[in-house]
Amino acid sequence: MTMDTPAAPWLDSHVPDTLAEAWTNLRAQGRRSALALLGILIGTASIIAMLNSGHMAQRESLKLFAKLGIDMLQIQAVPAGDAPVALSRTAIAALPVVDPEVLEVIALATGRATARAGAASADLAIFAPAPALARMVGLVAARGRMLGAAEDCALSVVLGADAARALSGPAAAVGPGSVLLLGGYGFTVVGVLAPVRPETLDPVNYNMAAMIPPGCARRVIPGGGPNALLVRLQPGADSKAAGARISARLTPREGTLTVLDAQSILATMQAQKAVHSRMLIAIGAVSLLVGGVGVMNVMLMSVMERQREIGLRAATGASPGALRLLFLTEAVLLSMAGGIAGSLLGAGISYAIASGSGWDFDLAPWTLALGPVVAGGMGLVFGLYPAISAARLNPIDALRAD
Amino acid sequence: MLRLERICRQYNAPARTLAVLDTVTLSVERGEFCAIVGPSGSGKSTLLNIIGLLDRPCSGRLEIGGEAIRSWTPHATASLRNRLIGFVFQSFQLLPRLTAWQNVALPLQYRGVARPARREVAEAMLARVGLAAWSDHLPSQLSGGQCQRVAIARALVGQPQLLLADEPTGSLDSATSREVMALLRSLNAELGITVLMVTHDQELAASCPRQIRLRDGRIVEGSEARAA
């Protein structure tokens, strides 16, 4: 007698059939299936929310370096005593020549002063930058104009957006043409800057500052020499090492230097985030585990209740492999449904976190795919035991069960 | 067609061994319609389970359709059951979530037949048992007699050698019982299928051409085919 049965019949036509049957069975279980999903749902949702908020936090922290990039150092001279401190102009000019990793150096003189316009007054940061700063940072005049090359020693000032607003009274708005008193000198406002998004490496808050020409900065800034630098490094340079080298070259006798480098700041932020991530992953993993046990429980109950069905299937020719496949498919489908719902919930939680933290909402697509995949894996692991016990039932006893 | 040689089956109870079948030898020819009768505990069900490859004998030789059963692994017997044997149970054993035709098609599914072909064959079989119009109904929408006819269609859809029926009319009223019996007899006559039926009903048994009578695990009557 010939065998008209393929060697492994459940491999070809059985997979789509098994899927369809498993789906029908799950739907028939209704509420119980849904309850089993709860653990899987919470587990995947928390993991996905965690991964996504990590992804958004990363984007946000990179935004803090969007204008200047991450190959950038900020150096500030700190006076040791009361006397103002300044950096050597010749040493600054020589930096790109002697240090091959330094591409560009922009020096600023910075200070603070009270500005008065009519009855209004405000405490402003004063900065007198090399002309290249405006280009590098992207400072543009929203009203009036920027400082010209010809007014290196003029009594002209460009105000930051917030500074102009702070000095404007209800009667008189401060804008181009206004005169304001700065450190005893009368400065003419020639322009007002467009608002700038503050970044970590900014030497001053440009929005609440007054920009004056560098030539005669000593009128309002004690010392008047450069006391802050922005150093652009070659992309990929080791910014910590470069900071140490530059620091050794420039440290003045009468003070010290503080060096901020973007890469170290990012690394610190990420290290803090990693602690939180590990904690959230642990919570998610525990929920998933609980969910997996829930799926196993539902599947075991299902095997118990469907003994007669199992016996009948065995009697009509279902091999142990086909029975295992059926119950394993149900477990995986059940878990994956929880994983898909968990992905959606996780995306929702990420959105809530983003709006709560004032971040821009952004989904990493791979995290959404992760939900069903991880949950399906859980179903595979936790569905194995119920599937094996279904396939091991003795058909005679199974047919007799009530 | 069916040969049992010195089949034994015993259960190991604590302290003693219970022989349920004691050196049973039996042969059935193709196309026979046999009733298996005997008091409770005489071994009728065990005999049917062994012939149906659901239970394994402790010793002896079994041959179905000229094929000797050598491997008793669950995988091997599942494949043989699918090909050689159709079952009809007292309680119908239809899957409640599947429609009539899907229930009938179940053996074909485990044979790897594609869905459209399954449906066609299953519906033809349903038509043969007089339920062509009920193909898309669920078992809960059918009467007991209709359910048993669906179960008979399922048992025969794979063209098995042997139909094993365990009290097929046990859950039915007498009028419906007669209909189901008439159906089994006509399928036996028209398709030439061999039928073995366990029953308690003396009248039903007497209406069968051959009776196999068991007592205390031994065949006391009808172990050899009657000369036609």
XYZ file of C-alpha atoms in Angstrom:
630
model
C 0.000 0.000 0.000
C 1.383 3.400 -0.932
C 1.523 6.327 1.409
C -0.565 9.144 -0.009
C 0.370 11.309 2.965
C 3.295 13.742 2.655
C 6.142 13.114 5.073
C 5.342 16.233 7.126
C 1.826 17.279 6.074
C 1.612 20.061 8.641
C 4.472 21.860 6.931
C 2.754 22.741 3.660
C -0.980 23.241 3.827
C -1.152 23.304 7.618
C 0.495 26.585 8.392
C -2.208 28.904 6.963
C -4.933 26.506 8.168
C -3.448 26.386 11.647
C -3.242 30.180 11.735
C -6.902 30.510 10.749
C -7.998 27.889 13.286
C -5.904 29.359 16.073
C -7.411 32.771 15.407
C -10.974 31.377 15.557
C -10.219 29.579 18.826
C -8.753 32.708 20.415
C -11.740 34.798 19.423
C -14.015 32.189 20.927
C -12.172 32.547 24.235
C -12.918 36.256 24.204
C -12.550 37.950 27.539
C -10.164 35.425 28.999
C -7.758 35.925 26.094
C -7.975 39.655 26.615
C -7.165 39.373 30.321
C -4.135 37.216 29.635
C -2.877 39.931 27.332
C -2.788 42.525 30.081
C 0.643 41.558 31.401
C 2.111 41.312 27.901
C 0.506 44.630 27.034
C 1.926 46.459 30.051
C 5.336 44.860 29.607
C 5.738 45.746 25.938
C 4.187 49.185 26.429
C 6.661 50.081 29.181
C 9.647 48.799 27.231
C 8.587 50.634 24.105
C 7.826 53.844 26.000
C 11.246 53.590 27.636
C 13.101 52.984 24.381
C 11.241 55.786 22.660
C 11.737 58.321 25.397
C 15.441 57.397 25.356
C 15.426 57.976 21.620
C 13.704 61.362 22.036
C 15.986 62.388 24.915
C 18.973 61.632 22.713
C 17.586 63.824 19.957
C 16.870 66.566 22.473
C 20.374 66.462 23.931
C 21.856 66.628 20.446
C 19.706 69.701 19.833
C 21.653 71.437 22.621
C 24.617 71.327 20.249
C 22.753 71.917 17.003
C 24.270 75.328 16.144
C 27.820 74.684 17.202
C 28.075 70.924 16.614
C 29.768 68.499 18.933
C 33.351 69.160 17.757
C 33.456 72.348 19.768
C 35.106 73.602 22.931
C 34.071 76.534 25.067
C 36.887 78.050 27.180
C 36.374 80.704 29.808
C 39.021 82.479 31.876
C 38.187 82.720 35.588
C 40.036 85.414 37.547
C 41.837 84.236 40.674
C 41.331 87.530 42.539
C 39.512 90.801 41.931
C 41.645 91.837 38.981
C 40.153 91.112 35.561
C 41.832 88.398 33.543
C 42.454 88.295 29.822
C 43.893 85.754 27.417
C 46.922 86.490 25.261
C 45.816 87.643 21.797
C 48.992 86.314 20.174
C 48.603 82.867 21.777
C 44.973 82.764 20.549
C 45.968 83.760 17.028
C 48.698 81.085 17.023
C 46.372 78.216 18.126
C 45.224 77.040 14.660
C 48.827 77.061 13.530
C 50.413 75.153 16.418
C 47.560 72.693 17.063
C 46.619 70.737 13.913
C 43.244 69.711 15.402
C 42.109 73.320 15.874
C 40.239 74.616 12.837
C 38.992 77.983 14.049
C 39.099 80.090 17.216
C 36.655 82.874 18.033
C 37.552 85.137 20.953
C 35.058 87.189 22.953
C 35.324 89.704 25.736
C 32.403 89.183 28.109
C 31.151 91.029 31.171
C 28.005 92.226 32.874
C 26.566 95.674 33.195
C 23.295 97.417 34.031
C 21.684 99.049 31.009
C 19.239 101.951 31.346
C 16.813 103.318 28.774
C 14.622 106.047 30.162
C 13.010 104.703 33.324
C 13.684 101.041 32.497
C 16.814 99.178 33.447
C 18.096 95.611 33.030
C 21.119 93.628 34.032
C 22.635 92.452 30.767
C 25.511 90.287 29.642
C 27.863 92.354 27.537
C 29.876 90.655 24.835
C 32.315 91.969 22.338
C 32.935 89.155 19.837
C 35.250 88.676 16.909
C 33.101 89.306 13.784
C 33.075 85.607 12.842
C 30.858 84.732 15.867
C 27.656 86.035 14.290
C 28.212 83.740 11.306
C 29.137 80.708 13.418
C 26.200 80.988 15.833
C 23.780 82.353 13.276
C 23.066 85.708 14.942
C 20.975 87.898 12.656
C 19.269 91.248 13.192
C 15.486 91.004 13.385
C 15.258 94.780 13.291
C 17.958 97.333 12.290
C 21.381 95.949 11.399
C 24.401 94.139 12.817
C 27.615 95.914 13.822
C 29.667 97.018 10.822
C 33.391 96.498 10.314
C 33.921 100.273 10.284
C 32.555 100.811 13.799
C 35.256 98.866 15.691
C 35.338 101.538 18.371
C 31.905 103.109 17.879
C 29.326 103.507 20.677
C 26.954 101.172 18.853
C 25.120 98.249 20.397
C 22.987 95.363 19.123
C 20.517 94.060 21.746
C 19.299 90.528 22.245
C 15.570 89.938 21.741
C 14.744 89.576 25.451
C 17.055 92.449 26.433
C 15.238 94.833 24.064
C 11.908 93.744 25.498
C 13.159 94.179 29.087
C 14.323 97.715 28.427
C 11.151 98.784 26.603
C 8.756 100.727 28.787
C 5.009 100.864 28.231
C 5.473 104.255 26.530
C 8.767 103.915 24.677
C 9.843 100.766 22.867
C 13.594 100.246 22.615
C 14.707 99.559 19.049
C 17.094 100.840 16.384
C 17.828 104.494 17.069
C 17.182 104.332 20.822
C 19.952 105.463 23.107
C 20.792 103.496 26.205
C 23.186 104.046 29.052
C 25.718 101.259 29.496
C 28.486 101.562 32.108
C 28.256 105.339 32.006
C 28.456 105.588 28.172
C 25.583 106.459 25.917
C 25.279 103.710 23.251
C 23.066 103.937 20.191
C 21.032 100.813 19.453
C 21.645 99.892 15.804
C 19.802 96.545 15.772
C 17.871 93.909 17.715
C 18.763 90.212 17.314
C 16.290 87.576 16.284
C 15.628 85.181 19.223
C 18.245 82.430 19.510
C 17.636 78.954 20.962
C 20.025 78.714 23.956
C 22.655 75.989 23.756
C 25.014 74.466 26.268
C 28.219 75.897 24.796
C 27.009 79.520 24.433
C 29.404 81.763 26.417
C 26.532 84.200 27.098
C 22.762 84.022 26.751
C 22.507 85.979 23.474
C 18.837 86.770 24.055
C 19.562 88.694 27.257
C 22.791 90.387 26.134
C 24.190 93.473 24.489
C 26.709 93.048 21.699
C 29.269 95.845 21.336
C 32.258 96.261 18.991
C 35.477 94.634 20.319
C 37.776 97.624 19.670
C 36.891 99.703 22.697
C 35.269 97.009 24.845
C 37.335 98.098 27.862
C 34.984 101.055 28.318
C 32.327 98.711 29.748
C 34.123 95.381 30.249
C 36.887 95.466 32.912
C 40.190 94.592 31.247
C 38.519 94.568 27.854
C 40.665 91.719 26.525
C 39.303 88.368 25.335
C 38.258 86.141 28.253
C 36.197 83.495 26.435
C 36.854 81.326 23.387
C 34.895 79.059 21.091
C 37.258 76.551 19.470
C 36.157 74.508 16.503
C 38.028 71.207 16.256
C 38.555 68.862 13.370
C 35.509 66.533 13.142
C 36.133 63.404 15.203
C 38.958 64.965 17.225
C 39.359 63.908 20.847
C 37.899 67.027 22.397
C 38.978 66.220 25.948
C 42.635 65.900 24.927
C 42.434 69.011 22.752
C 40.919 70.917 25.696
C 43.815 69.891 27.929
C 46.406 70.943 25.319
C 44.803 74.323 24.714
C 44.365 74.857 28.417
C 48.106 74.238 28.959
C 48.974 76.781 26.264
C 46.603 79.557 27.292
C 46.207 79.466 31.098
C 46.993 82.995 32.286
C 49.141 83.673 35.363
C 46.394 85.597 37.147
C 43.574 83.017 36.746
C 42.401 79.592 35.648
C 40.507 78.232 32.622
C 37.296 76.229 32.557
C 36.894 74.023 29.487
C 33.518 72.643 28.374
C 33.508 70.082 25.610
C 30.329 68.870 23.959
C 31.359 65.229 23.881
C 31.946 65.017 27.650
C 28.638 66.732 28.386
C 26.798 64.300 26.126
C 28.572 61.360 27.738
C 27.526 62.506 31.217
C 23.924 62.948 30.104
C 23.895 59.498 28.575
C 25.385 57.875 31.651
C 22.589 59.331 33.782
C 20.023 58.160 31.286
C 21.470 54.627 31.272
C 20.679 54.222 34.970
C 17.028 55.097 34.373
C 16.869 52.898 31.292
C 18.127 49.843 33.161
C 15.505 50.353 35.838
C 12.691 50.709 33.298
C 13.907 47.689 31.337
C 13.830 45.666 34.548
C 10.228 46.739 35.208
C 9.258 45.911 31.630
C 10.961 42.533 31.809
C 9.143 41.605 35.015
C 5.781 42.605 33.490
C 6.572 40.550 30.403
C 7.459 37.575 32.567
C 4.195 37.885 34.472
C 2.388 38.245 31.143
C 4.134 35.152 29.795
C 3.040 33.127 32.813
C -0.501 34.461 32.221
C -0.387 33.230 28.633
C 0.866 29.842 29.805
C -1.976 29.682 32.308
C -4.621 30.485 29.708
C -3.162 27.963 27.294
C -3.052 25.222 29.949
C -6.692 25.908 30.811
C -7.520 25.831 27.134
C -5.799 22.440 26.756
C -7.740 21.126 29.769
C -11.059 22.339 28.416
C -10.460 21.162 24.895
C -9.369 17.609 25.702
C -12.194 16.108 23.673
C -11.267 18.297 20.730
C -7.648 17.188 21.058
C -8.717 13.550 21.250
C -10.969 13.917 18.222
C -8.231 15.630 16.222
C -5.837 12.844 17.171
C -8.416 10.212 16.164
C -8.887 11.826 12.750
C -5.162 11.812 12.126
C -3.580 14.854 13.772
C 0.005 13.932 14.587
C 1.515 15.134 17.883
C 3.459 17.667 15.793
C 0.269 19.111 14.282
C -1.328 19.408 17.753
C 1.772 21.110 19.166
C 1.787 23.509 16.240
C -1.882 24.406 16.769
C -1.494 25.285 20.451
C 1.864 26.971 19.955
C 0.361 29.104 17.189
C -2.476 30.107 19.505
C -0.013 31.107 22.231
C 2.104 33.136 19.793
C -0.929 34.834 18.225
C -2.318 35.646 21.666
C 0.978 37.164 22.798
C 1.504 39.020 19.540
C -1.921 40.605 19.833
C -0.813 41.820 23.266
C 2.466 42.999 21.755
C 0.725 45.002 19.042
C -1.601 46.625 21.586
C 1.437 47.217 23.812
C 3.279 48.922 20.952
C 0.388 51.292 20.417
C 0.051 51.999 24.133
C 3.829 52.484 24.365
C 3.697 54.998 21.514
C 0.904 56.801 23.366
C 2.930 56.895 26.579
C 5.943 58.193 24.621
C 3.755 60.962 23.268
C 2.639 61.839 26.806
C 6.260 61.845 28.013
C 7.278 64.068 25.094
C 4.560 66.628 25.712
C 5.217 66.497 29.469
C 8.926 67.178 28.967
C 8.481 69.745 26.199
C 10.286 67.522 23.698
C 9.448 67.104 20.054
C 7.539 63.812 19.634
C 9.368 61.321 17.494
C 8.913 57.541 17.143
C 11.799 55.237 16.344
C 10.043 52.804 13.950
C 12.110 49.818 15.091
C 10.724 50.144 18.616
C 7.171 49.639 17.274
C 8.228 46.470 15.468
C 9.952 45.286 18.634
C 6.640 44.981 20.526
C 5.027 42.149 18.533
C 8.399 40.453 18.008
C 9.312 40.356 21.712
C 5.762 39.363 22.677
C 5.697 36.640 20.008
C 8.946 35.292 21.447
C 7.354 35.231 24.902
C 4.397 33.310 23.435
C 6.773 30.814 21.871
C 8.605 30.220 25.151
C 5.571 30.136 27.435
C 3.329 28.335 24.939
C 5.746 25.454 24.526
C 4.819 23.605 27.707
C 1.010 23.743 27.131
C 1.522 22.729 23.485
C 3.672 19.769 24.465
C 1.168 18.649 27.096
C -1.646 18.860 24.513
C 0.315 16.671 22.103
C 1.068 14.134 24.870
C -2.562 13.554 25.859
C -3.712 9.995 25.448
C -6.454 10.193 22.770
C -8.662 7.607 24.521
C -8.713 9.532 27.812
C -9.007 12.830 25.955
C -12.084 11.641 24.014
C -13.720 10.547 27.261
C -13.084 13.782 29.162
C -16.024 16.011 29.965
C -9.248 -7.123 5.435
C -8.892 -7.042 9.240
C -6.914 -9.657 11.106
C -6.137 -9.847 14.824
C -3.870 -12.638 15.987
C -3.560 -13.469 19.672
C -4.047 -9.850 20.759
C -3.592 -9.296 24.516
C -4.139 -6.155 26.514
C -3.664 -5.937 30.224
C -3.578 -3.094 32.714
C -1.184 -2.976 35.599
C -3.267 -2.358 38.687
C -1.526 -2.265 42.063
C -0.802 -5.823 43.301
C -2.241 -7.616 40.256
C -2.493 -7.488 36.509
C -5.917 -7.098 34.897
C -6.282 -8.840 31.580
C -8.858 -6.906 29.553
C -8.274 -8.749 26.297
C -7.013 -12.300 26.444
C -5.508 -13.750 23.234
C -8.179 -12.391 20.919
C -8.066 -13.674 17.381
C -10.473 -12.227 14.867
C -10.781 -11.742 11.159
C -13.213 -9.595 9.217
C -13.623 -9.571 5.448
C -14.004 -6.513 3.275
C -17.546 -5.144 3.217
C -18.752 -6.907 6.370
C -21.086 -5.238 8.848
C -20.336 -6.531 12.344
C -21.834 -5.779 15.733
C -19.557 -6.187 18.731
C -21.656 -7.130 21.737
C -21.069 -8.200 25.286
C -21.696 -7.147 28.853
C -20.035 -4.106 30.405
C -16.378 -4.714 31.133
C -16.097 -7.508 28.591
C -13.464 -5.566 26.624
C -15.579 -4.226 23.731
C -14.213 -0.687 23.945
C -10.642 -1.831 24.418
C -10.969 -4.040 21.351
C -12.345 -1.141 19.338
C -9.561 1.179 20.586
C -6.882 -1.311 19.557
C -8.411 -1.848 16.114
C -8.667 1.963 15.863
C -4.934 2.288 16.689
C -5.759 4.455 19.713
C -4.505 1.816 22.170
C -1.536 -0.462 21.874
C -1.801 -4.203 22.510
C 0.680 -5.835 24.902
C 1.230 -8.640 22.457
C -0.202 -10.055 19.251
C -0.377 -9.038 15.649
C -2.753 -6.596 13.929
C -3.322 -6.188 10.202
C -5.655 -3.637 8.599
C -6.369 -3.617 4.865
C -3.527 -6.045 4.300
C -1.098 -3.735 6.113
C 0.553 -5.105 9.258
C 0.880 -2.526 11.992
C 4.530 -2.523 13.046
C 5.193 0.950 14.397
C 3.044 2.137 17.290
C 4.588 5.604 17.733
C 1.961 8.377 18.087
C 3.097 9.887 14.800
C 2.860 6.601 12.869
C -0.547 5.633 14.271
C -1.920 9.147 13.611
C -0.977 8.835 9.965
C -2.441 5.299 9.715
C -5.692 6.343 11.432
C -5.993 9.224 9.015
C -5.664 6.907 6.037
C -7.312 3.666 7.137
C -9.927 4.355 9.797
C -13.036 6.460 10.299
C -14.544 6.897 13.772
C -18.144 7.489 14.802
C -18.767 8.184 18.497
C -21.840 8.016 20.706
C -21.478 11.731 21.541
C -20.795 12.789 17.908
C -17.569 14.643 18.890
C -18.080 17.512 16.466
C -15.959 20.632 17.053
C -18.492 23.275 18.102
C -16.683 26.209 16.479
C -16.437 24.607 13.046
C -19.259 24.473 10.499
C -20.601 21.141 9.248
C -18.357 21.062 6.192
C -15.301 22.118 8.211
C -15.958 19.287 10.662
C -16.293 16.835 7.798
C -13.086 18.115 6.189
C -10.927 17.675 9.303
C -9.331 14.333 8.233
C -8.476 15.865 4.850
C -6.769 18.779 6.564
C -4.456 16.382 8.385
C -3.782 14.714 5.069
C -2.518 18.008 3.624
C -5.382 18.601 1.155
C -5.717 22.276 0.154
C -8.749 24.152 1.484
C -10.808 24.555 -1.740
C -10.411 20.858 -2.574
C -11.322 19.943 1.022
C -14.513 21.920 0.852
C -15.545 20.317 -2.410
C -14.991 16.750 -1.150
C -16.579 17.486 2.241
C -19.690 18.986 0.672
C -20.054 16.020 -1.667
C -19.895 13.730 1.392
C -22.455 15.866 3.233
C -24.738 15.557 0.211
C -24.298 11.765 0.359
C -25.597 11.699 3.964
C -28.455 14.030 3.011
C -27.192 17.272 4.535
C -26.243 19.250 1.427
C -28.220 22.262 2.654
C -26.590 22.283 6.092
C -22.977 22.655 5.069
C -22.491 26.095 6.634
C -24.350 25.377 9.874
C -22.676 24.998 13.237
C -23.276 21.756 15.197
C -25.370 23.729 17.718
C -27.817 24.495 14.904
C -28.276 20.812 14.007
C -30.418 18.072 15.571
C -28.815 15.006 17.150
C -29.530 12.843 14.130
C -28.065 15.480 11.821
C -24.974 15.750 14.031
C -24.421 12.018 13.838
C -24.801 12.141 10.067
C -22.165 14.914 9.919
C -19.933 12.670 12.063
C -20.506 9.745 9.674
C -19.629 11.980 6.728
C -16.431 12.982 8.570
C -15.576 9.340 9.203
C -15.961 8.464 5.518
C -14.584 11.566 3.808
C -11.053 10.183 3.636
C -12.218 6.883 2.062
C -10.962 4.686 4.911
C -10.844 0.892 4.904
C -12.736 0.589 8.154
C -15.525 2.419 9.937
C -15.485 2.004 13.722
C -18.676 3.048 15.484
C -18.925 3.121 19.279
C -22.626 3.085 20.275
C -23.500 5.316 17.293
C -27.189 5.432 18.224
C -26.680 5.615 21.988
C -27.632 9.300 22.180
C -30.524 9.194 19.731
C -34.240 8.444 20.018
C -35.477 5.269 18.380
C -36.811 6.847 15.176
C -33.552 8.755 14.602
C -31.602 5.615 15.535
C -33.315 3.714 12.768
C -32.470 6.469 10.272
C -28.812 6.483 11.277
C -28.650 2.683 11.121
C -30.282 2.737 7.703
C -27.669 5.247 6.563
C -24.813 3.081 7.884
C -26.273 0.000 6.202
C -26.691 1.788 2.871
C -23.137 3.183 3.000
C -21.917 -0.306 3.804
C -23.815 -1.721 0.856
C -23.030 1.020 -1.675
C -19.464 1.942 -0.813
C -18.426 -1.503 0.355
C -16.979 -0.059 3.529
C -16.320 -2.489 6.386
C -18.186 -1.510 9.557
C -17.501 -2.555 13.149
C -20.075 -1.307 15.615
C -20.092 -1.648 19.386
C -23.606 -1.696 20.794
C -25.608 -2.582 23.881
C -28.830 -2.788 21.931
C -29.674 -6.473 21.390
C -32.255 -5.710 18.730
C -29.792 -3.533 16.812
C -27.116 -6.207 17.094
C -29.491 -8.879 15.889
C -30.190 -6.847 12.760
C -26.495 -6.981 11.805
C -25.301 -9.789 9.529
C -22.571 -10.779 11.974
C -22.217 -10.522 15.741
C -18.962 -10.738 17.606
C -19.697 -11.592 21.223
C -17.180 -10.891 23.980
C -17.105 -12.107 27.544
C -14.307 -11.501 30.059
C -11.864 -10.395 27.401
C -12.391 -13.345 25.081
C -14.426 -13.745 21.939
C -17.065 -16.350 22.629
C -18.889 -16.110 19.309
C -18.233 -14.858 15.795
C -14.443 -14.764 15.639
C -14.427 -16.111 12.097
C -16.278 -14.679 9.126
C -19.432 -16.589 8.382
C -19.450 -18.361 5.101
C -21.516 -16.130 2.873
